[in-house]
Amino acid sequence: MLIKQAPDIRSSEITPERVYRNRREFIRTASGAVAGAMAGAAFGPEAGRVEAQEPIPNLLKSPFSTDEALNSFEDITTYNNFYEFGLDKGDPARYAHEMTIDPWSVRVEGEMNKPAADVPLETLLRPHPLEERIYRLRCVEAWSMVVPWVGFPLGDLIKRFEPTSKARYVRFETLYRPSEMRGQRGRSLDWPYVEGLRMDEAMHPLTILAVGVYGKTLLNQQGAPLRLVVPWKYGFKSIKSIVRIQFVEDQPRNSWNVAIPNEYGFYSNVNPEVNHPRWSQASERRIGSFFRIRTQMFNGYADQVASLYDGMDLRRYY
Ligand SMILES: Nc1nc2c(c(=O)[nH]1)N[C@H]1C(S)=C(S)[C@@H](COP(=O)(O)O)O[C@H]1N2
Ligand SMILES: [Mo]
């Protein structure tokens, strides 16, 4: 996927598909050699492989970025959760290259004024200027990272499709393709992976769709070519490799809630005061660091998002 920023797209710059594919091949081969040389012995020869990562120019800086130390590219691309490729943290880096992401389209449908459509990724992205957003990502398993995402507000995309007043939630689905996603050949989750947000959460300026990290397009293990990032919620809300966005009236059943309802709810706001039934959520381990740090309410974004939940019992709506 060739990513162009909205302001500098000219028709003369739109690369014909065949040329573009050849260029991808070239980048894959060239960077494959580098990645092979860099891959740590602990992760095996395929880990950390660089799959046609393209630089994304002219990124805007975001006032929402944290100034904490970034996790390394190595950390954020070799320690992943993406059950479609296996349960081990190293499996996504090992196997996600088996997923083809070109071409890619997203079906947008449901309670909206625009007609339902399969929108090619490039069309979906074209109007949106891309920013760098440095966010904390806090997994429900009590580890965290600081990631320099490249993306744009989900709310800007939602507005284009004019959801109606019946659209109270947004539902997302990940690609279902067992031939390329080996974890889907088993039943570790009920495929496809599903997530959802209440409309006001989806429209919140902190909620982004990400297409890159560290100034380049996402690797497959990170949810290429398009994934959600909701920084005040546990990581599993940030669904990867999205192929479907639906505006719906009823609260979606998200995959982890379907799998283990007493452990994983719909809201999943980071909350150090509500423990997971099997472990504490009061602290977390920042990947790459030895010491534990205290987990903050709403992952440190309380000033911006606490008002979304005024009057709600956050122990009940976990
Ligand atoms: N489709 C899909 N999306 C997913 C997951 C998954 O298994 N499948 N795992 C989630 C979990 S549990 C976390 S913590 C984050 C991890 O994102 P990262 O690997 O980019 O750090 O992705 C989330 N998105
Ligand atoms: Mo997670």
XYZ file of C-alpha atoms and ligand atoms in Angstrom:
343
model
C 0.000 0.000 0.000
C 1.429 3.278 -1.109
C 0.559 5.931 1.397
C 0.317 9.515 0.198
C -0.534 12.498 2.296
C -3.703 14.304 1.326
C -2.112 17.687 0.443
C 0.542 16.434 -1.956
C -1.300 13.851 -4.033
C -1.146 14.513 -7.752
C -2.491 12.121 -10.367
C 0.960 12.007 -11.993
C 2.324 10.621 -8.740
C -0.087 7.732 -8.449
C 2.098 4.767 -9.259
C 0.647 2.215 -11.678
C -0.049 -1.041 -9.893
C 2.573 -3.078 -11.788
C 5.419 -0.649 -11.157
C 4.371 -0.456 -7.539
C 4.380 -4.220 -7.102
C 7.885 -4.412 -8.556
C 8.997 -1.715 -6.189
C 7.540 -3.656 -3.288
C 9.436 -6.710 -4.408
C 12.583 -4.647 -4.505
C 12.064 -3.205 -1.040
C 11.246 -6.659 0.290
C 14.419 -8.161 -1.094
C 16.644 -5.267 -0.089
C 15.325 -4.918 3.446
C 15.031 -8.690 3.876
C 18.800 -8.876 3.800
C 19.074 -6.161 6.445
C 16.379 -7.727 8.617
C 18.068 -11.114 8.358
C 21.262 -9.602 9.588
C 19.556 -7.791 12.463
C 17.244 -10.535 13.721
C 18.195 -11.543 17.244
C 19.169 -15.172 17.766
C 16.527 -15.496 20.479
C 13.736 -14.937 17.955
C 14.941 -17.181 15.126
C 15.728 -16.283 11.545
C 12.286 -15.053 10.495
C 11.580 -12.763 13.412
C 11.714 -9.026 12.890
C 11.665 -9.403 9.152
C 10.930 -6.179 7.352
C 8.076 -6.515 4.884
C 8.063 -3.742 2.293
C 8.018 -0.933 4.812
C 7.586 2.344 3.024
C 8.545 5.710 4.478
C 5.618 8.096 5.084
C 6.729 11.669 4.432
C 5.694 15.009 6.012
C 4.164 13.713 9.218
C 2.348 16.225 11.389
C 3.283 16.273 15.079
C 0.466 15.714 17.549
C -0.131 17.573 20.826
C -1.505 14.276 22.173
C 1.898 12.557 22.079
C 3.584 11.462 25.287
C 7.235 12.437 25.791
C 8.167 9.154 27.476
C 11.040 7.102 26.064
C 9.994 5.118 22.999
C 10.197 1.361 22.829
C 12.580 0.221 20.142
C 11.424 -0.846 16.694
C 12.707 -4.298 17.616
C 10.510 -4.421 20.763
C 7.338 -3.302 19.057
C 7.700 -5.629 16.071
C 8.863 -8.839 17.788
C 6.736 -8.899 20.979
C 3.155 -8.910 19.717
C -0.333 -10.215 20.335
C -2.060 -11.270 17.119
C -3.784 -14.603 17.778
C -4.476 -15.084 14.068
C -0.812 -16.114 13.844
C -0.435 -18.010 17.119
C -0.450 -17.508 20.877
C 3.268 -16.933 21.418
C 4.477 -13.315 21.509
C 7.006 -14.209 18.790
C 4.492 -15.918 16.467
C 3.211 -12.757 14.741
C 6.759 -11.731 13.770
C 7.411 -15.299 12.593
C 4.266 -15.889 10.548
C 2.441 -12.630 9.743
C 4.352 -12.220 6.473
C 2.185 -15.100 5.173
C -0.773 -12.667 5.024
C -1.095 -10.736 1.757
C -2.250 -7.158 2.213
C -2.160 -5.867 -1.341
C -4.828 -5.163 -2.593
C -6.848 -4.329 0.536
C -10.323 -2.917 0.915
C -12.584 -2.174 3.851
C -16.336 -2.803 3.793
C -18.100 0.172 5.395
C -21.783 -0.438 6.089
C -24.682 -0.176 8.503
C -26.699 2.729 9.871
C -25.387 5.515 7.655
C -26.586 7.861 4.917
C -23.906 6.834 2.397
C -24.478 3.492 0.646
C -22.527 0.477 1.922
C -19.309 -0.036 -0.033
C -16.073 -1.996 -0.323
C -13.662 0.913 -0.195
C -10.124 0.345 -1.528
C -7.628 1.236 1.173
C -6.096 4.016 -0.857
C -9.506 5.689 -1.314
C -10.250 5.270 2.352
C -7.003 6.985 3.374
C -6.683 9.677 0.713
C -8.482 12.576 2.449
C -6.689 12.136 5.753
C -3.436 13.949 6.615
C -1.234 11.621 8.666
C 0.229 12.435 12.059
C 2.731 10.889 14.395
C 1.018 9.956 17.686
C 3.216 8.647 20.458
C 0.959 6.636 22.776
C 1.319 4.233 25.651
C -0.144 0.795 24.835
C -1.164 -1.137 27.969
C -1.941 -4.804 27.444
C -4.446 -6.483 29.759
C -1.585 -8.906 30.591
C 0.122 -6.065 32.536
C 2.922 -5.124 30.146
C 3.154 -1.886 28.212
C 5.056 -0.108 25.469
C 5.420 3.399 24.078
C 4.776 3.386 20.351
C 5.226 6.153 17.743
C 2.144 5.419 15.630
C 1.388 7.063 12.308
C -2.314 7.573 11.797
C -5.326 9.858 11.761
C -8.451 10.309 13.899
C -11.066 7.595 13.350
C -13.703 10.305 13.872
C -12.641 12.082 10.666
C -13.295 8.899 8.697
C -16.619 8.235 10.447
C -17.926 11.717 9.546
C -17.413 11.026 5.821
C -19.917 8.156 5.947
C -22.608 10.132 7.818
C -23.807 7.604 10.396
C -27.475 8.091 11.383
C -28.806 8.608 14.914
C -29.411 4.827 15.068
C -25.654 4.215 14.909
C -24.838 3.957 18.631
C -21.762 1.735 18.232
C -19.035 1.027 15.699
C -18.146 -2.620 15.071
C -14.850 -3.730 13.502
C -13.699 -7.023 12.017
C -10.259 -8.385 11.201
C -9.483 -10.299 8.011
C -10.562 -13.971 8.087
C -8.241 -15.967 5.829
C -7.090 -19.255 7.405
C -4.981 -20.102 4.334
C -2.689 -17.184 5.258
C -3.392 -16.850 8.987
C -2.354 -20.113 10.546
C -3.815 -19.350 13.983
C -7.283 -19.267 12.394
C -6.988 -22.965 11.537
C -7.523 -23.624 15.251
C -10.206 -22.338 17.608
C -8.223 -20.199 20.030
C -10.854 -17.487 19.395
C -14.152 -17.352 17.524
C -12.997 -15.927 14.155
C -13.043 -13.352 12.764
C -11.685 -11.146 15.567
C -14.324 -8.536 16.437
C -14.085 -5.327 18.429
C -16.387 -2.406 19.071
C -16.579 1.100 20.471
C -19.445 3.282 21.620
C -19.946 6.082 19.090
C -18.612 8.798 21.436
C -15.477 6.704 22.094
C -15.012 6.180 18.363
C -15.394 9.931 17.717
C -12.992 10.916 20.518
C -9.922 12.754 19.161
C -7.530 10.304 20.908
C -8.932 7.343 18.917
C -6.942 6.765 15.753
C -6.620 4.409 12.855
C -2.930 3.626 12.438
C -1.149 2.845 9.179
C 2.459 3.102 10.372
C 5.059 3.151 13.135
C 8.414 4.902 13.310
C 7.560 6.925 10.188
C 6.987 3.871 7.972
C 4.060 1.654 7.026
C 3.063 -1.009 9.556
C 4.529 -4.475 9.468
C 1.966 -7.246 9.173
C 2.476 -8.350 12.791
C 1.369 -4.896 13.916
C -1.916 -5.119 12.027
C -1.049 -3.866 8.557
C -2.361 -2.201 6.608
C -4.877 -0.582 8.977
C -5.475 -1.046 12.710
C -7.282 0.723 15.488
C -5.479 2.351 18.444
C -7.489 3.378 21.547
C -4.843 4.441 24.064
C -6.980 4.581 27.239
C -8.203 0.989 26.826
C -6.471 -2.363 27.204
C -4.585 -3.363 24.072
C -7.087 -5.961 22.883
C -9.539 -3.189 21.902
C -6.999 -2.045 19.286
C -8.063 -4.449 16.546
C -5.626 -5.219 13.724
C -5.847 -5.681 9.940
C -9.388 -4.286 9.682
C -11.599 -5.333 6.739
C -15.027 -4.262 7.993
C -16.408 -1.192 9.787
C -20.114 -1.250 10.670
C -22.342 1.366 12.267
C -24.730 -0.563 14.503
C -27.505 0.040 17.010
C -26.638 -2.701 19.527
C -23.449 -3.128 21.536
C -21.194 -5.536 19.590
C -19.986 -8.778 21.178
C -16.197 -8.359 21.075
C -14.078 -11.511 20.673
C -12.483 -11.537 24.122
C -15.840 -10.965 25.802
C -17.305 -13.878 23.824
C -14.325 -16.088 24.774
C -14.171 -15.349 28.550
C -17.000 -13.011 29.590
C -16.147 -12.841 33.306
C -12.586 -11.672 32.533
C -13.041 -9.368 29.525
C -15.860 -6.879 29.159
C -16.867 -4.497 26.425
C -15.359 -1.285 27.837
C -11.934 -2.539 28.979
C -10.784 0.868 30.135
C -7.356 0.680 31.759
C -8.172 0.724 35.475
C -5.594 -0.002 38.206
C -8.427 -0.326 40.745
C -10.252 -3.180 39.029
C -8.115 -6.299 38.993
C -8.331 -8.993 36.403
C -9.811 -12.089 38.120
C -6.413 -13.808 37.834
C -3.937 -10.939 38.409
C -3.539 -7.356 39.607
C -3.863 -4.420 37.233
C -2.207 -1.983 39.664
C 1.189 -2.078 37.975
C 2.766 -3.003 34.681
C 6.101 -3.965 33.168
C 7.349 -1.609 30.489
C 8.854 -3.891 27.851
C 12.610 -3.365 27.745
C 12.790 -2.247 31.371
C 13.301 -4.320 34.486
C 11.221 -2.375 37.013
C 7.479 -2.309 37.288
C 5.648 1.008 37.121
C 2.241 1.989 38.480
C -0.619 1.745 36.055
C -2.509 5.009 35.684
C -6.292 5.418 35.505
C -7.352 5.354 31.846
C -3.681 4.643 31.069
C -2.852 8.280 31.908
C -5.492 9.782 29.612
C -8.086 10.462 32.367
C -8.154 14.243 31.807
C -9.251 13.687 28.223
C -11.617 10.704 28.566
C -12.965 10.312 32.136
C -16.033 12.426 31.309
C -17.151 9.831 28.744
C -17.982 7.546 31.685
C -19.557 10.036 34.130
C -22.113 8.253 36.287
C -21.063 4.748 35.180
C -19.976 2.121 37.688
C -16.597 1.113 36.235
C -16.511 -2.093 38.278
C -19.674 -3.256 36.603
C -18.800 -1.922 33.171
C -15.271 -3.349 33.044
N -7.050 -9.051 15.062
C -6.426 -8.978 16.236
N -6.191 -7.763 16.783
C -5.558 -7.666 17.980
C -5.142 -8.838 18.672
C -5.411 -10.104 18.067
O -5.091 -11.170 18.612
N -6.029 -10.131 16.851
N -4.533 -8.722 19.911
C -4.820 -7.497 20.663
C -4.003 -7.376 21.874
S -4.381 -8.424 23.149
C -3.037 -6.412 22.021
S -2.230 -6.189 23.498
C -2.643 -5.563 20.864
C -1.155 -5.695 20.673
O -0.725 -4.810 19.681
P 0.823 -4.849 19.258
O 1.149 -6.274 18.917
O 0.925 -3.925 18.080
O 1.599 -4.370 20.443
O -3.304 -5.927 19.648
C -4.678 -6.243 19.802
N -5.288 -6.424 18.503
Mo -3.389 -7.495 25.017
